[in-house]
Amino acid sequence: MDVTLAEISRPGRVDTGEGISTEELALAARNHGIPLEALRYDVTPPGLHYLLIHYDIPLLDPLTWRLHVGGRVGTDLTLGLAELKELPRRTVRVTMECAGNGRARLDPRPVSQPWLVEAVGTAEWTGVPLREVLAAAGADQDAAEVVFTGADHGVERGVEQDYQRSLPLEEAMREEVLLAYEMNGLPLAPQHGFPLRLVVPGWYGMAHVKWLRNIEVVTEPFTGFQQSVAYRLRQEPHEPGEPVTRIVPRALLVPPGFPDFMSRTRVVRPGTVTLEGRAWSGRVPVERVDVSVDGGATWAPAVLAEPDGHPWAWRRFTFEWSPGPGRYELSARATTADGEGQPESQAWNRGGFANNAVQRIPVVCLEAE
């Protein structure tokens, strides 16, 4: 009996009461977020950095792997890893966040990787600026976009595909956009895109194509699945929607005290508690962070660390809190230099993308011992 792709790959849907499915549990077992206590690190250790793998991790031999650069260019290029490492190199510290971060907090819940708020991490990526390679190839003056193809292959909503995304040419030519071969000073781990990945500071993670094998310069907008079907902000299945691009502002607190194993409710004792966290945005720099300890009824400013020369990375903030016995709900919210902030609840969209509603942390303060 013939079987079609449509029979094994369902369309996008929202939860109508089924709860978390075994399919979503399988996704959650393959992918992982950052443990929130790891927000204390300026640079996230690779094993703690969030991870999303769309299909399978391809097995690539660095000795035979090649990057092909073509399309509307003056000279087609085929580059090995050693040749790329001979080109000018740069290191950029980048906070990367999954576009679906916060999806599982929406109601009704879009059925996909069930992220809460932990799909984020900050790494130092080293590689060759993409503009160096595009300049060597000689992109045509009528070029509009650059298409990036990874080696991961699979099926999504009935469409068999390689993972592909594009960037407008002007975005691709930014000096901080990298073809990265190192993460935190070490060769890329297999799950993070070995031997080469794209890093696009300020953009959500879907733009940072892993296991990169092909770059094509094109004159028309790219209409592949991951560009024109997935990663769109839409209310209804068949509307075109707006593309997901740059990261909206977010602040996350390190949960204070110690947790209950199952509920993750935090426990503290009376006295001074230093709250800390990280704030970031991919559009305009964060200028202010406020903290609430009463479920959003009142807010007070946190102390935001001075800029440290890493404009694409998160910034630390602290807040001194003196709780007495009782129950509390902690939140933090970031505001950018142009006034964009975080909502207390997020407008719903079918993909569950860019949900930067404020974090909520239940805390119980017990009587002093």
GROMACS .gro file of C-alpha atoms in nm:
model
  369
    1MET     CA    1   0.000   0.000   0.000
    2ASP     CA    2   0.137   0.341  -0.098
    3VAL     CA    3   0.201   0.590   0.182
    4THR     CA    4   0.221   0.966   0.122
    5LEU     CA    5   0.417   1.230   0.311
    6ALA     CA    6   0.089   1.395   0.410
    7GLU     CA    7  -0.004   1.080   0.604
    8ILE     CA    8   0.305   1.097   0.825
    9SER     CA    9   0.345   1.476   0.851
   10ARG     CA   10   0.044   1.662   0.987
   11PRO     CA   11  -0.037   2.032   0.932
   12GLY     CA   12   0.023   2.285   1.205
   13ARG     CA   13  -0.241   2.282   1.478
   14VAL     CA   14  -0.326   2.414   1.823
   15ASP     CA   15  -0.406   2.219   2.138
   16THR     CA   16  -0.781   2.159   2.168
   17GLY     CA   17  -0.759   1.980   2.499
   18GLU     CA   18  -0.523   1.690   2.431
   19GLY     CA   19  -0.246   1.825   2.656
   20ILE     CA   20   0.122   1.770   2.582
   21SER     CA   21   0.143   1.488   2.326
   22THR     CA   22   0.399   1.207   2.303
   23GLU     CA   23   0.524   1.376   1.985
   24GLU     CA   24   0.598   1.693   2.179
   25LEU     CA   25   0.764   1.494   2.457
   26ALA     CA   26   0.988   1.337   2.194
   27LEU     CA   27   1.081   1.683   2.067
   28ALA     CA   28   1.147   1.801   2.422
   29ALA     CA   29   1.378   1.502   2.477
   30ARG     CA   30   1.585   1.593   2.169
   31ASN     CA   31   1.596   1.966   2.237
   32HIS     CA   32   1.661   2.155   2.558
   33GLY     CA   33   1.660   2.501   2.711
   34ILE     CA   34   1.911   2.666   2.940
   35PRO     CA   35   1.877   2.584   3.311
   36LEU     CA   36   1.778   2.928   3.441
   37GLU     CA   37   2.049   2.920   3.708
   38ALA     CA   38   2.299   2.923   3.419
   39LEU     CA   39   2.194   3.281   3.343
   40ARG     CA   40   2.469   3.364   3.595
   41TYR     CA   41   2.732   3.295   3.327
   42ASP     CA   42   2.828   3.585   3.100
   43VAL     CA   43   2.898   3.324   2.831
   44THR     CA   44   2.691   3.005   2.837
   45PRO     CA   45   2.890   2.679   2.848
   46PRO     CA   46   2.810   2.488   2.526
   47GLY     CA   47   2.629   2.203   2.703
   48LEU     CA   48   2.394   2.450   2.876
   49HIS     CA   49   2.318   2.666   2.570
   50TYR     CA   50   1.965   2.610   2.437
   51LEU     CA   51   1.936   2.364   2.150
   52LEU     CA   52   1.680   2.311   1.874
   53ILE     CA   53   1.732   2.049   1.602
   54HIS     CA   54   1.468   2.050   1.328
   55TYR     CA   55   1.550   1.712   1.172
   56ASP     CA   56   1.861   1.495   1.238
   57ILE     CA   57   2.218   1.590   1.325
   58PRO     CA   58   2.405   1.510   1.002
   59LEU     CA   59   2.735   1.323   1.019
   60LEU     CA   60   2.983   1.538   0.823
   61ASP     CA   61   3.350   1.467   0.758
   62PRO     CA   62   3.546   1.792   0.795
   63LEU     CA   63   3.809   1.664   0.550
   64THR     CA   64   3.562   1.614   0.265
   65TRP     CA   65   3.296   1.872   0.359
   66ARG     CA   66   3.276   2.172   0.125
   67LEU     CA   67   3.084   2.501   0.122
   68HIS     CA   68   2.952   2.599  -0.221
   69VAL     CA   69   2.885   2.965  -0.302
   70GLY     CA   70   2.700   3.043  -0.623
   71GLY     CA   71   2.396   3.197  -0.788
   72ARG     CA   72   2.419   3.559  -0.903
   73VAL     CA   73   2.789   3.596  -0.839
   74GLY     CA   74   3.087   3.670  -1.057
   75THR     CA   75   3.278   3.361  -0.945
   76ASP     CA   76   3.142   3.037  -0.801
   77LEU     CA   77   3.339   2.926  -0.497
   78THR     CA   78   3.398   2.590  -0.334
   79LEU     CA   79   3.568   2.623   0.003
   80GLY     CA   80   3.692   2.367   0.252
   81LEU     CA   81   3.722   2.427   0.624
   82ALA     CA   82   4.097   2.492   0.602
   83GLU     CA   83   4.043   2.754   0.330
   84LEU     CA   84   3.778   2.932   0.536
   85LYS     CA   85   4.013   2.945   0.834
   86GLU     CA   86   4.273   3.123   0.620
   87LEU     CA   87   4.032   3.415   0.567
   88PRO     CA   88   4.002   3.706   0.814
   89ARG     CA   89   3.842   3.585   1.137
   90ARG     CA   90   3.628   3.758   1.395
   91THR     CA   91   3.471   3.666   1.730
   92VAL     CA   92   3.128   3.803   1.827
   93ARG     CA   93   2.943   3.744   2.156
   94VAL     CA   94   2.580   3.679   2.067
   95THR     CA   95   2.264   3.606   2.265
   96MET     CA   96   2.061   3.362   2.057
   97GLU     CA   97   1.695   3.287   2.131
   98CYS     CA   98   1.452   3.047   1.967
   99ALA     CA   99   1.160   3.221   1.794
  100GLY     CA  100   0.925   2.981   1.973
  101ASN     CA  101   1.047   3.069   2.321
  102GLY     CA  102   0.735   3.107   2.535
  103ARG     CA  103   0.511   2.902   2.303
  104ALA     CA  104   0.393   2.660   2.572
  105ARG     CA  105   0.263   2.950   2.783
  106LEU     CA  106   0.003   3.048   2.522
  107ASP     CA  107  -0.362   2.941   2.535
  108PRO     CA  108  -0.464   2.770   2.315
  109ARG     CA  109  -0.116   2.627   2.285
  110PRO     CA  110   0.039   2.586   1.938
  111VAL     CA  111   0.151   2.224   1.908
  112SER     CA  112   0.527   2.214   1.851
  113GLN     CA  113   0.846   2.219   2.061
  114PRO     CA  114   0.693   2.311   2.402
  115TRP     CA  115   0.921   2.594   2.512
  116LEU     CA  116   0.852   2.784   2.836
  117VAL     CA  117   1.109   3.065   2.872
  118GLU     CA  118   1.444   2.880   2.864
  119ALA     CA  119   1.520   2.870   2.489
  120VAL     CA  120   1.815   3.109   2.500
  121GLY     CA  121   2.191   3.116   2.543
  122THR     CA  122   2.492   3.341   2.486
  123ALA     CA  123   2.809   3.222   2.314
  124GLU     CA  124   3.124   3.362   2.159
  125TRP     CA  125   3.118   3.260   1.794
  126THR     CA  126   3.435   3.272   1.584
  127GLY     CA  127   3.450   3.253   1.206
  128VAL     CA  128   3.488   3.446   0.886
  129PRO     CA  129   3.255   3.743   0.825
  130LEU     CA  130   3.004   3.638   0.560
  131ARG     CA  131   3.070   3.961   0.371
  132GLU     CA  132   3.430   3.845   0.305
  133VAL     CA  133   3.305   3.536   0.123
  134LEU     CA  134   3.033   3.725  -0.066
  135ALA     CA  135   3.288   3.987  -0.171
  136ALA     CA  136   3.526   3.716  -0.294
  137ALA     CA  137   3.244   3.563  -0.499
  138GLY     CA  138   3.133   3.903  -0.632
  139ALA     CA  139   2.758   3.928  -0.569
  140ASP     CA  140   2.575   4.089  -0.864
  141GLN     CA  141   2.436   4.440  -0.827
  142ASP     CA  142   2.081   4.312  -0.887
  143ALA     CA  143   2.106   4.059  -0.603
  144ALA     CA  144   1.821   4.078  -0.351
  145GLU     CA  145   1.873   3.792  -0.105
  146VAL     CA  146   2.118   3.526   0.004
  147VAL     CA  147   1.985   3.171   0.055
  148PHE     CA  148   2.153   2.936   0.305
  149THR     CA  149   2.110   2.558   0.289
  150GLY     CA  150   2.197   2.320   0.571
  151ALA     CA  151   2.278   1.950   0.547
  152ASP     CA  152   1.983   1.851   0.768
  153HIS     CA  153   1.698   1.696   0.571
  154GLY     CA  154   1.344   1.604   0.673
  155VAL     CA  155   0.970   1.642   0.630
  156GLU     CA  156   0.755   1.918   0.777
  157ARG     CA  157   0.380   1.957   0.721
  158GLY     CA  158   0.404   1.723   0.424
  159VAL     CA  159   0.698   1.901   0.259
  160GLU     CA  160   1.026   1.714   0.213
  161GLN     CA  161   1.312   1.961   0.236
  162ASP     CA  162   1.661   2.061   0.332
  163TYR     CA  163   1.658   2.328   0.602
  164GLN     CA  164   1.686   2.659   0.415
  165ARG     CA  165   1.656   3.024   0.510
  166SER     CA  166   1.742   3.353   0.340
  167LEU     CA  167   1.855   3.699   0.442
  168PRO     CA  168   1.821   4.027   0.255
  169LEU     CA  169   2.156   4.112   0.098
  170GLU     CA  170   2.199   4.419   0.318
  171GLU     CA  171   2.156   4.202   0.630
  172ALA     CA  172   2.397   3.940   0.498
  173MET     CA  173   2.661   4.209   0.443
  174ARG     CA  174   2.661   4.331   0.806
  175GLU     CA  175   3.013   4.302   0.942
  176GLU     CA  176   2.906   4.098   1.247
  177VAL     CA  177   2.728   3.822   1.049
  178LEU     CA  178   2.956   3.517   1.060
  179LEU     CA  179   3.023   3.185   0.900
  180ALA     CA  180   3.119   3.036   1.235
  181TYR     CA  181   3.340   2.731   1.293
  182GLU     CA  182   3.407   2.781   1.666
  183MET     CA  183   3.186   2.823   1.972
  184ASN     CA  184   3.345   2.954   2.292
  185GLY     CA  185   3.692   2.897   2.147
  186LEU     CA  186   3.636   2.533   2.049
  187PRO     CA  187   3.528   2.367   1.722
  188LEU     CA  188   3.151   2.354   1.689
  189ALA     CA  189   2.991   2.056   1.858
  190PRO     CA  190   2.787   1.834   1.622
  191GLN     CA  191   2.456   1.956   1.768
  192HIS     CA  192   2.558   2.320   1.723
  193GLY     CA  193   2.629   2.293   1.351
  194PHE     CA  194   2.972   2.133   1.297
  195PRO     CA  195   3.165   2.207   1.085
  196LEU     CA  196   3.011   2.544   0.988
  197ARG     CA  197   2.702   2.746   1.072
  198LEU     CA  198   2.561   3.089   1.006
  199VAL     CA  199   2.538   3.335   1.297
  200VAL     CA  200   2.315   3.642   1.250
  201PRO     CA  201   2.336   3.863   1.561
  202GLY     CA  202   2.001   4.011   1.663
  203TRP     CA  203   1.786   3.758   1.474
  204TYR     CA  204   1.594   3.468   1.622
  205GLY     CA  205   1.760   3.127   1.605
  206MET     CA  206   1.583   3.004   1.292
  207ALA     CA  207   1.806   3.239   1.086
  208HIS     CA  208   2.131   3.085   1.217
  209VAL     CA  209   2.144   2.795   0.970
  210LYS     CA  210   2.349   2.499   1.099
  211TRP     CA  211   2.557   2.240   0.909
  212LEU     CA  212   2.588   2.493   0.629
  213ARG     CA  213   2.671   2.348   0.288
  214ASN     CA  214   2.547   2.595   0.027
  215ILE     CA  215   2.508   2.971  -0.017
  216GLU     CA  216   2.319   3.106  -0.318
  217VAL     CA  217   2.279   3.471  -0.415
  218VAL     CA  218   1.938   3.530  -0.577
  219THR     CA  219   1.750   3.820  -0.736
  220GLU     CA  220   1.400   3.730  -0.613
  221PRO     CA  221   1.266   3.677  -0.261
  222PHE     CA  222   1.317   3.320  -0.144
  223THR     CA  223   0.991   3.129  -0.096
  224GLY     CA  224   1.108   2.805   0.066
  225PHE     CA  225   0.908   2.643   0.344
  226GLN     CA  226   1.106   2.780   0.639
  227GLN     CA  227   1.080   3.130   0.494
  228SER     CA  228   0.727   3.163   0.360
  229VAL     CA  229   0.530   2.895   0.550
  230ALA     CA  230   0.704   2.847   0.885
  231TYR     CA  231   0.818   3.134   1.106
  232ARG     CA  232   0.532   3.369   1.020
  233LEU     CA  233   0.315   3.564   1.263
  234ARG     CA  234  -0.040   3.472   1.164
  235GLN     CA  235  -0.379   3.425   1.323
  236GLU     CA  236  -0.531   3.194   1.062
  237PRO     CA  237  -0.369   2.901   0.878
  238HIS     CA  238  -0.390   3.041   0.525
  239GLU     CA  239  -0.304   3.407   0.575
  240PRO     CA  240   0.046   3.515   0.468
  241GLY     CA  241   0.138   3.666   0.803
  242GLU     CA  242   0.439   3.877   0.890
  243PRO     CA  243   0.790   3.725   0.894
  244VAL     CA  244   0.965   3.653   1.224
  245THR     CA  245   1.296   3.838   1.219
  246ARG     CA  246   1.468   4.017   1.510
  247ILE     CA  247   1.447   3.930   1.878
  248VAL     CA  248   1.199   4.132   2.085
  249PRO     CA  249   1.309   4.248   2.432
  250ARG     CA  250   1.307   4.005   2.723
  251ALA     CA  251   1.436   3.987   3.081
  252LEU     CA  252   1.472   3.665   3.278
  253LEU     CA  253   1.543   3.625   3.647
  254VAL     CA  254   1.756   3.351   3.798
  255PRO     CA  255   1.503   3.179   4.026
  256PRO     CA  256   1.614   3.258   4.383
  257GLY     CA  257   1.655   3.021   4.677
  258PHE     CA  258   1.605   2.650   4.618
  259PRO     CA  259   1.331   2.459   4.432
  260ASP     CA  260   1.069   2.197   4.496
  261PHE     CA  261   1.158   1.906   4.267
  262MET     CA  262   0.825   1.880   4.081
  263SER     CA  263   0.658   2.219   4.098
  264ARG     CA  264   0.983   2.420   4.082
  265THR     CA  265   0.830   2.658   4.337
  266ARG     CA  266   1.120   2.847   4.496
  267VAL     CA  267   1.188   2.860   4.868
  268VAL     CA  268   1.373   3.146   5.043
  269ARG     CA  269   1.421   3.260   5.404
  270PRO     CA  270   1.350   3.609   5.543
  271GLY     CA  271   1.627   3.862   5.495
  272THR     CA  272   1.800   4.030   5.203
  273VAL     CA  273   1.786   3.831   4.879
  274THR     CA  274   1.985   3.955   4.578
  275LEU     CA  275   1.783   3.884   4.266
  276GLU     CA  276   1.979   3.867   3.940
  277GLY     CA  277   1.908   3.803   3.577
  278ARG     CA  278   1.978   3.891   3.215
  279ALA     CA  279   1.806   4.118   2.965
  280TRP     CA  280   1.845   4.142   2.588
  281SER     CA  281   1.693   4.260   2.261
  282GLY     CA  282   1.785   4.209   1.897
  283ARG     CA  283   1.646   4.539   1.778
  284VAL     CA  284   1.738   4.831   2.002
  285PRO     CA  285   1.958   4.801   2.315
  286VAL     CA  286   1.790   4.743   2.651
  287GLU     CA  287   1.795   5.061   2.857
  288ARG     CA  288   1.594   4.964   3.166
  289VAL     CA  289   1.483   4.660   3.364
  290ASP     CA  290   1.208   4.665   3.627
  291VAL     CA  291   1.126   4.396   3.881
  292SER     CA  292   0.797   4.309   4.052
  293VAL     CA  293   0.768   4.089   4.362
  294ASP     CA  294   0.387   4.108   4.388
  295GLY     CA  295   0.263   3.956   4.063
  296GLY     CA  296   0.293   4.277   3.863
  297ALA     CA  297   0.093   4.502   4.095
  298THR     CA  298   0.397   4.727   4.146
  299TRP     CA  299   0.735   4.760   3.975
  300ALA     CA  300   1.072   4.901   4.081
  301PRO     CA  301   1.389   4.961   3.877
  302ALA     CA  302   1.670   4.708   3.886
  303VAL     CA  303   2.038   4.794   3.857
  304LEU     CA  304   2.139   4.729   3.496
  305ALA     CA  305   2.506   4.658   3.430
  306GLU     CA  306   2.695   4.904   3.215
  307PRO     CA  307   2.747   4.811   2.848
  308ASP     CA  308   3.052   4.584   2.819
  309GLY     CA  309   3.142   4.619   2.453
  310HIS     CA  310   2.922   4.328   2.340
  311PRO     CA  311   2.618   4.496   2.182
  312TRP     CA  312   2.464   4.165   2.065
  313ALA     CA  313   2.480   3.996   2.407
  314TRP     CA  314   2.259   4.007   2.715
  315ARG     CA  315   2.322   4.241   3.010
  316ARG     CA  316   2.315   4.147   3.378
  317PHE     CA  317   2.080   4.316   3.622
  318THR     CA  318   2.036   4.291   4.001
  319PHE     CA  319   1.766   4.382   4.251
  320GLU     CA  320   1.777   4.377   4.631
  321TRP     CA  321   1.466   4.218   4.789
  322SER     CA  322   1.381   4.174   5.157
  323PRO     CA  323   1.089   3.930   5.185
  324GLY     CA  324   0.904   3.830   5.498
  325PRO     CA  325   0.719   3.501   5.542
  326GLY     CA  326   0.453   3.450   5.275
  327ARG     CA  327   0.392   3.378   4.907
  328TYR     CA  328   0.521   3.594   4.623
  329GLU     CA  329   0.529   3.604   4.245
  330LEU     CA  330   0.842   3.753   4.088
  331SER     CA  331   0.869   3.905   3.741
  332ALA     CA  332   1.113   4.117   3.543
  333ARG     CA  333   1.056   4.324   3.231
  334ALA     CA  334   1.299   4.488   2.990
  335THR     CA  335   1.252   4.818   2.806
  336THR     CA  336   1.464   4.927   2.511
  337ALA     CA  337   1.611   5.270   2.440
  338ASP     CA  338   1.323   5.348   2.203
  339GLY     CA  339   1.055   5.247   2.454
  340GLU     CA  340   0.968   4.894   2.341
  341GLY     CA  341   0.888   4.680   2.644
  342GLN     CA  342   0.749   4.346   2.748
  343PRO     CA  343   0.376   4.289   2.785
  344GLU     CA  344   0.228   4.114   3.088
  345SER     CA  345   0.037   3.891   2.845
  346GLN     CA  346   0.117   3.825   2.480
  347ALA     CA  347  -0.109   3.856   2.176
  348TRP     CA  348  -0.166   3.505   2.042
  349ASN     CA  349  -0.035   3.373   1.708
  350ARG     CA  350  -0.062   3.027   1.552
  351GLY     CA  351   0.308   2.951   1.561
  352GLY     CA  352   0.360   3.068   1.917
  353PHE     CA  353   0.641   3.297   1.805
  354ALA     CA  354   0.800   3.597   1.979
  355ASN     CA  355   0.602   3.551   2.301
  356ASN     CA  356   0.798   3.780   2.533
  357ALA     CA  357   0.532   3.812   2.803
  358VAL     CA  358   0.695   3.865   3.141
  359GLN     CA  359   0.832   3.567   3.333
  360ARG     CA  360   0.646   3.462   3.650
  361ILE     CA  361   0.825   3.281   3.936
  362PRO     CA  362   0.626   3.157   4.239
  363VAL     CA  363   0.830   3.199   4.560
  364VAL     CA  364   0.752   3.094   4.917
  365CYS     CA  365   0.937   3.266   5.201
  366LEU     CA  366   0.941   3.042   5.508
  367GLU     CA  367   0.979   3.145   5.870
  368ALA     CA  368   1.341   3.192   5.973
  369GLU     CA  369   1.502   2.880   6.112
   0.00000   0.00000   0.00000
